[in-house]
């Protein structure tokens, strides 16, 4: 009996999470496993009502779960940064989810803006460091509000933080049945402290993985090649900020936010899975948002729990839906409503 904590969150979060739970329930019956869900109302609505982002007990309670499923955090009436720092980033940091795993896979039938590229070309994984870098929130203002004002924002990169991230990426590349190529994405020509350390750690660790081919590219070049030659990539490893940026680009070439999901992993603790798009306030309550990203997050969650067969069934079913049913993956253009897409996935299981 798994314990799954569910945080539907804001905007369209609850709608897409409903569909993910619908699919998970159906697949659990087919694959004979059980779970209970524990619902949490963290998000902008709760914050506006109570003034609290996460209650003090939240982290302790969530640590007891086997996994967390998150919808979306973000509210148009809350100043940027409050919910992100107070909920999403706090969960990632306090639960030591030091990996942000982003599979980028173009499914058959899904439109990509890349001309002449298909599912055989777009199939890679980004491993983003998820606890350090610019996201630590270190910095200060000097002479704030004056014409001489300066803002400092520190990127923290510890050897231990880098090594545990690289180890995950090397292991994944070795296990993955592809080209076994790991690309470090950095900016060694400008960020001569941070990426000097990343590069040294990377080349050192590479010696322990003779089966893995390694490669290095600057982040700007990665952006170029992701559009020009996405087939070059197998696994990409990078820091928190670059990982954030390149995974939005990556999401677009796999069909957009309607399908893109990710995992915040603590390989030694509790991990959290989420569709990577935001709360999409303008689509809220209209039954038009695409639930496939949330359903994919549910799939990753089950895979992570060891329910490999269930995860495979969900992926097959999603492919069936994208290749034979949906007109588009964009909100309001699918040819079906949110709940119908969930039903279709269940039907094809
Ligand atoms: C993401 C998001 C978050 C991030 C925001 C909402 C803080 O963009 O999960 O990629 O920057 O990590
Ligand atoms: Mn992002």
Tab-separated table of C-alpha atoms and ligand atoms in Angstrom:
chain	number	residue	atom	x	y	z
A	1	UNK	CA	0.000	0.000	0.000
A	2	UNK	CA	1.678	3.182	-1.182
A	3	UNK	CA	1.073	6.525	0.450
A	4	UNK	CA	0.819	9.215	-2.200
A	5	UNK	CA	0.628	12.840	-1.108
A	6	UNK	CA	-1.282	14.984	-3.573
A	7	UNK	CA	-0.981	18.752	-3.879
A	8	UNK	CA	-3.392	19.839	-6.642
A	9	UNK	CA	-2.458	23.510	-6.111
A	10	UNK	CA	-3.756	26.477	-8.077
A	11	UNK	CA	-5.527	27.294	-11.324
A	12	UNK	CA	-5.881	24.297	-13.588
A	13	UNK	CA	-3.781	22.187	-11.191
A	14	UNK	CA	-6.789	20.475	-9.583
A	15	UNK	CA	-8.382	19.703	-12.974
A	16	UNK	CA	-5.320	17.993	-14.405
A	17	UNK	CA	-4.572	16.187	-11.138
A	18	UNK	CA	-8.091	14.704	-11.205
A	19	UNK	CA	-7.306	13.155	-14.573
A	20	UNK	CA	-3.925	11.881	-13.409
A	21	UNK	CA	-5.578	10.249	-10.384
A	22	UNK	CA	-8.288	8.774	-12.629
A	23	UNK	CA	-5.646	7.105	-14.787
A	24	UNK	CA	-3.577	5.955	-11.792
A	25	UNK	CA	-6.636	4.373	-10.193
A	26	UNK	CA	-7.519	2.519	-13.392
A	27	UNK	CA	-3.986	1.246	-13.937
A	28	UNK	CA	-3.652	0.153	-10.298
A	29	UNK	CA	-6.654	-2.125	-10.775
A	30	UNK	CA	-5.132	-3.655	-13.890
A	31	UNK	CA	-1.683	-4.089	-12.369
A	32	UNK	CA	-2.822	-5.091	-8.886
A	33	UNK	CA	-1.309	-2.581	-6.572
A	34	UNK	CA	-2.868	-0.337	-3.961
A	35	UNK	CA	-2.303	3.148	-2.742
A	36	UNK	CA	-3.935	5.745	-0.581
A	37	UNK	CA	-3.883	9.445	-1.364
A	38	UNK	CA	-3.461	12.204	1.180
A	39	UNK	CA	-4.645	15.566	-0.110
A	40	UNK	CA	-2.958	18.892	0.750
A	41	UNK	CA	-4.389	22.300	-0.120
A	42	UNK	CA	-1.080	24.194	-0.366
A	43	UNK	CA	-1.115	26.961	-2.945
A	44	UNK	CA	-2.078	30.545	-3.674
A	45	UNK	CA	-5.711	30.238	-2.624
A	46	UNK	CA	-4.757	28.927	0.782
A	47	UNK	CA	-2.045	31.573	1.097
A	48	UNK	CA	-4.513	34.381	0.356
A	49	UNK	CA	-6.885	32.963	2.949
A	50	UNK	CA	-4.415	32.188	5.737
A	51	UNK	CA	-1.216	34.102	4.942
A	52	UNK	CA	0.693	30.856	5.178
A	53	UNK	CA	2.623	29.220	2.338
A	54	UNK	CA	3.525	25.896	3.947
A	55	UNK	CA	2.498	25.040	7.508
A	56	UNK	CA	5.348	24.036	9.822
A	57	UNK	CA	4.174	20.417	9.861
A	58	UNK	CA	4.167	20.047	6.059
A	59	UNK	CA	7.723	18.873	5.443
A	60	UNK	CA	7.601	16.391	8.328
A	61	UNK	CA	4.334	14.926	7.063
A	62	UNK	CA	5.367	14.800	3.437
A	63	UNK	CA	8.515	12.919	4.417
A	64	UNK	CA	6.277	10.027	5.445
A	65	UNK	CA	4.794	9.697	1.963
A	66	UNK	CA	6.189	7.358	-0.688
A	67	UNK	CA	5.827	10.028	-3.351
A	68	UNK	CA	4.194	13.380	-4.016
A	69	UNK	CA	2.062	14.404	-6.981
A	70	UNK	CA	1.883	18.163	-7.552
A	71	UNK	CA	-0.457	20.051	-9.889
A	72	UNK	CA	0.632	23.666	-10.176
A	73	UNK	CA	1.596	26.478	-7.838
A	74	UNK	CA	0.994	30.086	-8.893
A	75	UNK	CA	-1.758	32.659	-8.397
A	76	UNK	CA	-2.328	35.899	-10.341
A	77	UNK	CA	-3.103	37.812	-7.099
A	78	UNK	CA	0.128	36.826	-5.358
A	79	UNK	CA	3.366	38.717	-5.975
A	80	UNK	CA	5.932	36.677	-7.974
A	81	UNK	CA	8.369	34.796	-5.768
A	82	UNK	CA	6.243	34.232	-2.684
A	83	UNK	CA	4.601	30.960	-3.661
A	84	UNK	CA	7.564	29.801	-5.724
A	85	UNK	CA	10.002	30.281	-2.851
A	86	UNK	CA	7.544	29.478	-0.078
A	87	UNK	CA	6.120	26.301	-1.552
A	88	UNK	CA	7.681	24.809	-4.661
A	89	UNK	CA	11.344	25.616	-4.035
A	90	UNK	CA	10.966	24.998	-0.308
A	91	UNK	CA	9.653	21.505	-0.985
A	92	UNK	CA	12.464	20.815	-3.442
A	93	UNK	CA	15.087	22.072	-1.001
A	94	UNK	CA	13.775	20.789	2.326
A	95	UNK	CA	12.988	17.356	0.931
A	96	UNK	CA	16.491	17.293	-0.632
A	97	UNK	CA	15.121	16.593	-4.068
A	98	UNK	CA	18.442	17.315	-5.658
A	99	UNK	CA	17.592	16.037	-9.131
A	100	UNK	CA	15.094	17.562	-11.513
A	101	UNK	CA	14.515	14.888	-14.122
A	102	UNK	CA	12.988	15.967	-17.416
A	103	UNK	CA	12.409	13.332	-20.085
A	104	UNK	CA	11.998	14.933	-23.506
A	105	UNK	CA	10.272	12.546	-25.854
A	106	UNK	CA	8.248	13.379	-28.931
A	107	UNK	CA	5.363	10.938	-29.154
A	108	UNK	CA	3.945	9.770	-32.485
A	109	UNK	CA	1.211	12.057	-33.753
A	110	UNK	CA	2.457	15.048	-31.776
A	111	UNK	CA	3.286	18.224	-33.658
A	112	UNK	CA	6.764	19.629	-33.181
A	113	UNK	CA	7.867	23.054	-34.435
A	114	UNK	CA	11.081	21.413	-35.705
A	115	UNK	CA	10.832	20.812	-39.424
A	116	UNK	CA	11.824	17.322	-40.579
A	117	UNK	CA	12.268	15.972	-37.052
A	118	UNK	CA	10.253	13.078	-35.667
A	119	UNK	CA	9.971	10.797	-32.629
A	120	UNK	CA	13.214	9.019	-33.615
A	121	UNK	CA	15.096	12.344	-33.349
A	122	UNK	CA	13.634	13.778	-30.150
A	123	UNK	CA	14.213	11.437	-27.247
A	124	UNK	CA	16.564	12.589	-24.524
A	125	UNK	CA	16.602	13.360	-20.800
A	126	UNK	CA	17.740	16.474	-18.988
A	127	UNK	CA	19.167	15.998	-15.487
A	128	UNK	CA	18.975	19.378	-13.782
A	129	UNK	CA	20.660	20.015	-10.443
A	130	UNK	CA	17.725	21.050	-8.244
A	131	UNK	CA	19.050	22.296	-4.898
A	132	UNK	CA	21.889	24.719	-5.619
A	133	UNK	CA	23.153	27.261	-8.142
A	134	UNK	CA	21.361	30.594	-8.459
A	135	UNK	CA	18.312	29.088	-6.780
A	136	UNK	CA	19.836	29.232	-3.280
A	137	UNK	CA	18.627	32.829	-3.065
A	138	UNK	CA	21.931	34.235	-1.822
A	139	UNK	CA	22.723	37.833	-2.647
A	140	UNK	CA	22.057	41.409	-1.685
A	141	UNK	CA	21.329	44.931	-2.830
A	142	UNK	CA	24.019	47.547	-2.469
A	143	UNK	CA	22.802	51.169	-2.244
A	144	UNK	CA	19.249	50.048	-2.900
A	145	UNK	CA	17.024	52.623	-4.540
A	146	UNK	CA	19.903	54.933	-5.526
A	147	UNK	CA	21.314	55.515	-8.981
A	148	UNK	CA	24.406	53.573	-7.923
A	149	UNK	CA	22.403	50.533	-6.979
A	150	UNK	CA	23.935	47.115	-7.522
A	151	UNK	CA	22.207	43.749	-7.101
A	152	UNK	CA	24.233	40.635	-6.371
A	153	UNK	CA	22.895	37.129	-6.927
A	154	UNK	CA	25.142	34.262	-5.939
A	155	UNK	CA	25.375	30.870	-7.620
A	156	UNK	CA	26.411	28.266	-5.079
A	157	UNK	CA	27.946	25.071	-6.451
A	158	UNK	CA	29.304	22.633	-3.908
A	159	UNK	CA	31.527	19.747	-4.922
A	160	UNK	CA	29.241	17.367	-3.031
A	161	UNK	CA	26.146	18.833	-4.688
A	162	UNK	CA	27.710	18.550	-8.117
A	163	UNK	CA	29.026	15.029	-7.541
A	164	UNK	CA	25.696	13.573	-6.399
A	165	UNK	CA	23.999	15.115	-9.421
A	166	UNK	CA	26.671	13.868	-11.824
A	167	UNK	CA	26.553	10.391	-10.303
A	168	UNK	CA	22.822	10.230	-10.930
A	169	UNK	CA	23.338	11.394	-14.520
A	170	UNK	CA	26.161	8.932	-15.243
A	171	UNK	CA	24.186	6.019	-13.753
A	172	UNK	CA	21.135	6.970	-15.782
A	173	UNK	CA	23.126	7.281	-19.000
A	174	UNK	CA	24.725	3.905	-18.422
A	175	UNK	CA	21.390	2.188	-17.740
A	176	UNK	CA	19.507	3.885	-20.525
A	177	UNK	CA	19.345	1.820	-23.633
A	178	UNK	CA	20.397	4.527	-26.039
A	179	UNK	CA	23.706	5.856	-27.171
A	180	UNK	CA	25.078	6.114	-23.630
A	181	UNK	CA	26.211	9.645	-24.205
A	182	UNK	CA	26.231	12.231	-21.440
A	183	UNK	CA	26.574	15.904	-22.314
A	184	UNK	CA	27.551	18.468	-19.700
A	185	UNK	CA	25.823	21.788	-20.393
A	186	UNK	CA	27.697	24.751	-18.928
A	187	UNK	CA	29.423	28.017	-19.677
A	188	UNK	CA	33.087	27.368	-18.937
A	189	UNK	CA	34.181	30.322	-21.074
A	190	UNK	CA	32.483	32.891	-18.812
A	191	UNK	CA	31.434	31.301	-15.508
A	192	UNK	CA	35.022	30.402	-14.731
A	193	UNK	CA	34.413	29.415	-11.118
A	194	UNK	CA	31.134	27.516	-11.213
A	195	UNK	CA	31.709	25.591	-14.401
A	196	UNK	CA	35.380	25.071	-13.805
A	197	UNK	CA	34.301	23.010	-10.829
A	198	UNK	CA	31.500	21.276	-12.746
A	199	UNK	CA	33.895	20.449	-15.587
A	200	UNK	CA	36.599	19.074	-13.283
A	201	UNK	CA	34.086	16.952	-11.389
A	202	UNK	CA	32.597	15.741	-14.687
A	203	UNK	CA	35.900	14.669	-16.260
A	204	UNK	CA	36.962	12.988	-13.042
A	205	UNK	CA	33.757	11.009	-12.702
A	206	UNK	CA	33.818	10.046	-16.385
A	207	UNK	CA	36.859	7.852	-15.642
A	208	UNK	CA	34.646	5.603	-13.524
A	209	UNK	CA	32.163	5.102	-16.371
A	210	UNK	CA	34.106	3.721	-19.347
A	211	UNK	CA	30.885	2.685	-21.117
A	212	UNK	CA	29.582	6.264	-21.137
A	213	UNK	CA	30.674	8.648	-23.887
A	214	UNK	CA	31.019	12.175	-22.559
A	215	UNK	CA	30.648	15.492	-24.270
A	216	UNK	CA	30.631	19.128	-23.212
A	217	UNK	CA	28.762	22.093	-24.732
A	218	UNK	CA	28.117	25.665	-23.669
A	219	UNK	CA	24.497	26.398	-22.805
A	220	UNK	CA	23.992	28.755	-25.740
A	221	UNK	CA	25.234	26.116	-28.165
A	222	UNK	CA	22.972	23.538	-26.487
A	223	UNK	CA	20.005	25.796	-27.308
A	224	UNK	CA	21.120	25.963	-30.914
A	225	UNK	CA	21.621	22.226	-31.270
A	226	UNK	CA	18.432	21.350	-29.481
A	227	UNK	CA	16.639	23.024	-32.352
A	228	UNK	CA	19.009	22.013	-35.160
A	229	UNK	CA	20.075	18.495	-34.151
A	230	UNK	CA	18.074	17.225	-31.165
A	231	UNK	CA	19.057	13.666	-32.158
A	232	UNK	CA	22.567	14.361	-30.867
A	233	UNK	CA	21.371	14.261	-27.278
A	234	UNK	CA	20.926	11.249	-25.038
A	235	UNK	CA	21.321	12.620	-21.488
A	236	UNK	CA	22.192	16.239	-20.653
A	237	UNK	CA	23.348	17.235	-17.169
A	238	UNK	CA	23.443	20.848	-16.018
A	239	UNK	CA	23.013	23.307	-13.168
A	240	UNK	CA	19.744	24.593	-11.765
A	241	UNK	CA	19.346	27.808	-13.770
A	242	UNK	CA	20.497	26.492	-17.150
A	243	UNK	CA	18.390	23.405	-16.547
A	244	UNK	CA	15.337	25.560	-15.944
A	245	UNK	CA	15.858	27.424	-19.186
A	246	UNK	CA	16.762	24.596	-21.532
A	247	UNK	CA	13.893	22.407	-20.305
A	248	UNK	CA	11.315	24.975	-21.410
A	249	UNK	CA	12.903	24.934	-24.849
A	250	UNK	CA	12.953	21.147	-24.700
A	251	UNK	CA	9.278	21.053	-23.701
A	252	UNK	CA	8.386	23.014	-26.822
A	253	UNK	CA	10.083	20.580	-29.189
A	254	UNK	CA	8.297	17.610	-27.586
A	255	UNK	CA	4.894	19.196	-28.112
A	256	UNK	CA	4.567	21.857	-25.434
A	257	UNK	CA	3.424	22.265	-21.869
A	258	UNK	CA	0.421	20.040	-22.517
A	259	UNK	CA	2.649	16.976	-22.421
A	260	UNK	CA	5.825	17.918	-20.499
A	261	UNK	CA	6.324	16.401	-17.051
A	262	UNK	CA	9.171	16.203	-14.596
A	263	UNK	CA	10.298	14.639	-11.367
A	264	UNK	CA	11.996	16.272	-8.398
A	265	UNK	CA	13.961	13.348	-7.106
A	266	UNK	CA	15.540	12.535	-3.814
A	267	UNK	CA	16.993	9.104	-4.601
A	268	UNK	CA	17.318	8.477	-0.856
A	269	UNK	CA	14.000	10.028	0.200
A	270	UNK	CA	10.653	11.221	-1.075
A	271	UNK	CA	10.293	12.470	-4.642
A	272	UNK	CA	7.730	14.803	-6.207
A	273	UNK	CA	6.293	14.679	-9.710
A	274	UNK	CA	4.655	17.521	-11.602
A	275	UNK	CA	3.503	18.717	-14.989
A	276	UNK	CA	6.016	21.450	-15.772
A	277	UNK	CA	3.531	24.005	-17.081
A	278	UNK	CA	2.103	26.571	-14.698
A	279	UNK	CA	-1.325	27.067	-13.182
A	280	UNK	CA	-2.726	28.612	-16.427
A	281	UNK	CA	-5.307	30.834	-14.638
A	282	UNK	CA	-7.065	31.860	-17.835
A	283	UNK	CA	-8.070	28.282	-18.597
A	284	UNK	CA	-9.200	27.460	-15.078
A	285	UNK	CA	-12.522	25.677	-14.714
A	286	UNK	CA	-13.154	25.533	-18.474
A	287	UNK	CA	-12.344	21.861	-19.016
A	288	UNK	CA	-9.948	22.812	-21.828
A	289	UNK	CA	-6.502	22.287	-20.312
A	290	UNK	CA	-4.504	19.288	-21.504
A	291	UNK	CA	-4.133	16.739	-18.670
A	292	UNK	CA	-1.489	14.620	-20.456
A	293	UNK	CA	1.395	16.354	-18.694
A	294	UNK	CA	-0.142	15.583	-15.296
A	295	UNK	CA	-0.941	12.049	-16.427
A	296	UNK	CA	2.711	11.725	-17.499
A	297	UNK	CA	3.783	12.979	-14.077
A	298	UNK	CA	1.629	10.218	-12.564
A	299	UNK	CA	3.313	7.755	-14.899
A	300	UNK	CA	6.772	8.896	-13.758
A	301	UNK	CA	5.643	8.623	-10.144
A	302	UNK	CA	4.526	5.015	-10.594
A	303	UNK	CA	7.702	4.155	-12.462
A	304	UNK	CA	9.677	5.644	-9.592
A	305	UNK	CA	7.751	3.524	-7.076
A	306	UNK	CA	8.735	0.440	-9.060
A	307	UNK	CA	5.419	-0.047	-10.860
A	308	UNK	CA	7.187	-0.348	-14.208
A	309	UNK	CA	4.425	-2.253	-15.951
A	310	UNK	CA	1.808	0.313	-14.933
A	311	UNK	CA	4.030	3.122	-16.174
A	312	UNK	CA	4.538	1.387	-19.526
A	313	UNK	CA	0.794	0.856	-19.885
A	314	UNK	CA	0.145	4.542	-19.287
A	315	UNK	CA	2.780	5.592	-21.797
A	316	UNK	CA	1.377	3.247	-24.462
A	317	UNK	CA	-2.063	4.607	-23.806
A	318	UNK	CA	-0.891	8.230	-24.042
A	319	UNK	CA	0.747	7.392	-27.380
A	320	UNK	CA	-2.511	5.849	-28.560
A	321	UNK	CA	-4.339	9.033	-27.612
A	322	UNK	CA	-1.822	11.421	-29.196
A	323	UNK	CA	-1.490	9.415	-32.394
A	324	UNK	CA	-5.137	8.531	-33.010
A	325	UNK	CA	-7.300	11.059	-31.173
A	326	UNK	CA	-6.047	14.526	-30.289
A	327	UNK	CA	-6.041	17.251	-32.920
A	328	UNK	CA	-3.505	19.290	-30.990
A	329	UNK	CA	-1.944	19.273	-27.538
A	330	UNK	CA	-2.794	22.931	-26.922
A	331	UNK	CA	-5.450	23.965	-24.402
A	332	UNK	CA	-8.836	24.321	-26.079
A	333	UNK	CA	-7.618	22.827	-29.362
A	334	UNK	CA	-7.473	19.154	-28.506
A	335	UNK	CA	-10.855	18.302	-30.005
A	336	UNK	CA	-11.752	16.919	-26.571
A	337	UNK	CA	-12.233	18.339	-23.093
A	338	UNK	CA	-9.862	17.784	-20.167
A	339	UNK	CA	-11.983	15.036	-18.606
A	340	UNK	CA	-12.527	13.322	-21.970
A	341	UNK	CA	-8.787	13.106	-22.560
A	342	UNK	CA	-8.452	11.434	-19.145
A	343	UNK	CA	-11.226	9.015	-20.126
A	344	UNK	CA	-9.498	8.224	-23.415
A	345	UNK	CA	-6.251	7.370	-21.650
A	346	UNK	CA	-8.174	5.060	-19.288
A	347	UNK	CA	-9.989	3.471	-22.206
A	348	UNK	CA	-6.737	2.578	-23.997
A	349	UNK	CA	-5.043	1.127	-20.913
B	1	LIG	C1	10.184	24.985	-13.067
B	1	LIG	C2	9.601	26.333	-12.750
B	1	LIG	C3	10.124	26.815	-11.412
B	1	LIG	C4	11.633	26.883	-11.498
B	1	LIG	C5	9.546	28.152	-10.935
B	1	LIG	C6	8.045	28.114	-10.896
B	1	LIG	C7	10.116	28.566	-9.614
B	1	LIG	O1	9.881	27.239	-13.764
B	1	LIG	O2	9.842	24.016	-12.372
B	1	LIG	O3	10.958	24.853	-14.015
B	1	LIG	O4	12.189	27.917	-11.894
B	1	LIG	O5	12.277	25.896	-11.163
B	2	LIG	MN1	10.983	26.409	-15.388
